[in-house]
């Protein structure tokens, strides 16, 4: 556990250079939620103003792709757009934990529907994604070093 705490601290101090009082958004999957929580706990020790954990679920995405009609695939909730705008306007730090635990889930899903859902998500979060790509707010993509991750990498 001490090594994971050290890794979390490196992510916070070098990866996103978290400032005292700065807010932090962490995107993760269910499989790496505990690590996201640890990063959040460490962020508070480093003086974070607020920490939000956003869980991304490929199983739910697959269910949506398999069961929704084409005309519903372009729906993106307003609250998610507002969330993205708030992250940008308040200059939150952003950490995304790579979702290797669920990378296999979408392999047999309809690729056209998954692509449509991905496009919808990107369009809905455009303000956030374009801000991240221009390095206007601190961000980092990290891996969670668990057994499943190691079997995929090594």
Short mmCIF file of C-alpha atoms in Angstrom, two decimals:
data_model
loop_
_atom_site.label_atom_id
_atom_site.label_comp_id
_atom_site.label_asym_id
_atom_site.label_seq_id
_atom_site.Cartn_x
_atom_site.Cartn_y
_atom_site.Cartn_z
CA UNK A 1 0.00 0.00 0.00
CA UNK A 2 2.88 2.38 0.69
CA UNK A 3 4.07 2.08 -2.92
CA UNK A 4 0.55 2.92 -4.18
CA UNK A 5 0.48 5.97 -1.89
CA UNK A 6 3.84 7.03 -3.29
CA UNK A 7 2.54 6.51 -6.84
CA UNK A 8 -0.58 8.54 -6.03
CA UNK A 9 1.60 11.33 -4.64
CA UNK A 10 3.74 11.36 -7.79
CA UNK A 11 0.59 11.60 -9.92
CA UNK A 12 -0.65 14.53 -7.84
CA UNK A 13 2.62 16.42 -7.49
CA UNK A 14 4.33 15.75 -10.81
CA UNK A 15 1.51 14.49 -13.01
CA UNK A 16 -0.99 17.31 -12.47
CA UNK A 17 0.98 19.57 -10.11
CA UNK A 18 -2.03 19.91 -7.80
CA UNK A 19 -2.16 23.30 -6.09
CA UNK A 20 -3.53 23.94 -2.60
CA UNK A 21 -7.26 24.59 -2.92
CA UNK A 22 -7.46 23.30 -6.51
CA UNK A 23 -10.29 20.93 -7.33
CA UNK A 24 -9.62 17.50 -8.83
CA UNK A 25 -11.69 15.26 -11.10
CA UNK A 26 -10.67 11.60 -11.36
CA UNK A 27 -12.12 9.41 -14.13
CA UNK A 28 -11.89 5.67 -13.54
CA UNK A 29 -13.59 2.34 -14.07
CA UNK A 30 -15.17 0.17 -11.39
CA UNK A 31 -12.07 -2.05 -11.46
CA UNK A 32 -9.74 0.76 -10.44
CA UNK A 33 -12.11 2.74 -8.20
CA UNK A 34 -10.15 1.91 -5.05
CA UNK A 35 -7.04 3.45 -6.60
CA UNK A 36 -9.07 6.52 -7.61
CA UNK A 37 -10.26 6.78 -4.01
CA UNK A 38 -6.67 6.55 -2.77
CA UNK A 39 -5.63 9.34 -5.15
CA UNK A 40 -8.56 11.40 -3.86
CA UNK A 41 -7.61 10.79 -0.24
CA UNK A 42 -4.01 11.75 -0.97
CA UNK A 43 -5.23 14.83 -2.85
CA UNK A 44 -7.01 16.04 0.27
CA UNK A 45 -3.77 15.52 2.22
CA UNK A 46 -2.07 17.73 -0.41
CA UNK A 47 -4.73 20.41 0.11
CA UNK A 48 -7.25 19.77 -2.69
CA UNK A 49 -10.32 22.00 -2.51
CA UNK A 50 -12.65 19.22 -3.68
CA UNK A 51 -12.32 15.78 -5.27
CA UNK A 52 -14.83 14.20 -7.64
CA UNK A 53 -14.62 10.61 -8.89
CA UNK A 54 -16.33 9.91 -12.20
CA UNK A 55 -16.88 6.20 -12.91
CA UNK A 56 -16.89 5.10 -16.54
CA UNK A 57 -18.51 1.75 -17.21
CA UNK A 58 -17.89 -0.14 -20.45
CA UNK A 59 -20.45 -2.79 -19.42
CA UNK A 60 -23.14 -0.12 -19.29
CA UNK A 61 -21.90 1.40 -22.55
CA UNK A 62 -22.15 -2.01 -24.19
CA UNK A 63 -25.69 -2.50 -22.86
CA UNK A 64 -26.67 0.87 -24.29
CA UNK A 65 -25.13 0.01 -27.67
CA UNK A 66 -26.89 -3.36 -27.76
CA UNK A 67 -30.31 -2.17 -26.69
CA UNK A 68 -30.93 1.40 -27.79
CA UNK A 69 -32.30 2.40 -31.14
CA UNK A 70 -30.15 4.54 -33.44
CA UNK A 71 -32.22 7.68 -32.76
CA UNK A 72 -31.29 7.62 -29.04
CA UNK A 73 -27.53 7.24 -29.51
CA UNK A 74 -26.98 10.98 -29.89
CA UNK A 75 -28.39 11.83 -26.44
CA UNK A 76 -25.93 13.44 -24.05
CA UNK A 77 -27.30 14.76 -20.73
CA UNK A 78 -27.14 18.46 -20.00
CA UNK A 79 -25.73 17.85 -16.51
CA UNK A 80 -22.65 16.22 -18.09
CA UNK A 81 -22.13 19.26 -20.33
CA UNK A 82 -22.46 21.55 -17.31
CA UNK A 83 -19.98 19.36 -15.41
CA UNK A 84 -17.45 19.66 -18.26
CA UNK A 85 -17.91 23.43 -18.42
CA UNK A 86 -17.43 23.74 -14.66
CA UNK A 87 -14.20 21.72 -14.76
CA UNK A 88 -12.87 24.15 -17.35
CA UNK A 89 -14.12 27.42 -15.85
CA UNK A 90 -12.80 26.53 -12.38
CA UNK A 91 -9.55 25.05 -13.77
CA UNK A 92 -9.90 21.69 -12.08
CA UNK A 93 -7.03 19.23 -12.39
CA UNK A 94 -8.03 16.11 -14.31
CA UNK A 95 -6.73 12.55 -13.88
CA UNK A 96 -7.91 9.64 -16.00
CA UNK A 97 -7.02 6.14 -14.85
CA UNK A 98 -6.62 3.91 -17.89
CA UNK A 99 -9.49 1.48 -18.19
CA UNK A 100 -7.56 -1.70 -19.06
CA UNK A 101 -9.80 -3.77 -16.76
CA UNK A 102 -12.73 -3.34 -19.11
CA UNK A 103 -10.99 -3.00 -22.49
CA UNK A 104 -12.23 -6.43 -23.61
CA UNK A 105 -15.90 -5.66 -22.93
CA UNK A 106 -16.59 -3.76 -26.14
CA UNK A 107 -14.88 -6.24 -28.48
CA UNK A 108 -18.12 -7.92 -29.56
CA UNK A 109 -20.34 -4.82 -29.37
CA UNK A 110 -21.71 -3.23 -32.55
CA UNK A 111 -18.79 -1.04 -33.68
CA UNK A 112 -21.03 1.47 -35.45
CA UNK A 113 -23.11 2.03 -32.34
CA UNK A 114 -20.05 2.25 -30.08
CA UNK A 115 -18.54 4.77 -32.49
CA UNK A 116 -21.77 6.80 -32.46
CA UNK A 117 -21.82 6.81 -28.65
CA UNK A 118 -18.16 7.82 -28.50
CA UNK A 119 -18.78 10.64 -30.97
CA UNK A 120 -21.77 11.83 -28.91
CA UNK A 121 -19.71 11.78 -25.72
CA UNK A 122 -16.86 13.71 -27.32
CA UNK A 123 -19.27 16.28 -28.76
CA UNK A 124 -20.94 16.73 -25.37
CA UNK A 125 -17.61 17.14 -23.61
CA UNK A 126 -15.97 19.19 -26.38
CA UNK A 127 -15.19 22.18 -24.17
CA UNK A 128 -13.35 19.94 -21.71
CA UNK A 129 -11.53 17.85 -24.30
CA UNK A 130 -10.35 20.86 -26.32
CA UNK A 131 -9.16 22.57 -23.12
CA UNK A 132 -7.25 19.45 -22.09
CA UNK A 133 -5.62 19.13 -25.52
CA UNK A 134 -4.45 22.76 -25.35
CA UNK A 135 -3.01 22.14 -21.86
CA UNK A 136 -5.14 24.92 -20.36
CA UNK A 137 -5.80 22.83 -17.27
CA UNK A 138 -3.52 20.19 -15.74
CA UNK A 139 -4.29 16.62 -16.74
CA UNK A 140 -2.70 13.20 -16.76
CA UNK A 141 -3.60 9.70 -17.91
CA UNK A 142 -2.23 7.01 -15.62
CA UNK A 143 -2.27 3.22 -15.38
CA UNK A 144 -3.37 1.29 -12.34
CA UNK A 145 -0.75 -1.39 -11.73
CA UNK A 146 -2.84 -4.41 -10.83
CA UNK A 147 -2.61 -8.06 -11.92
CA UNK A 148 -4.88 -7.59 -14.93
CA UNK A 149 -2.92 -4.53 -16.07
CA UNK A 150 0.37 -6.43 -15.69
CA UNK A 151 -0.89 -9.37 -17.76
CA UNK A 152 -1.84 -6.97 -20.55
CA UNK A 153 1.42 -5.03 -20.45
CA UNK A 154 4.04 -7.69 -19.67
#
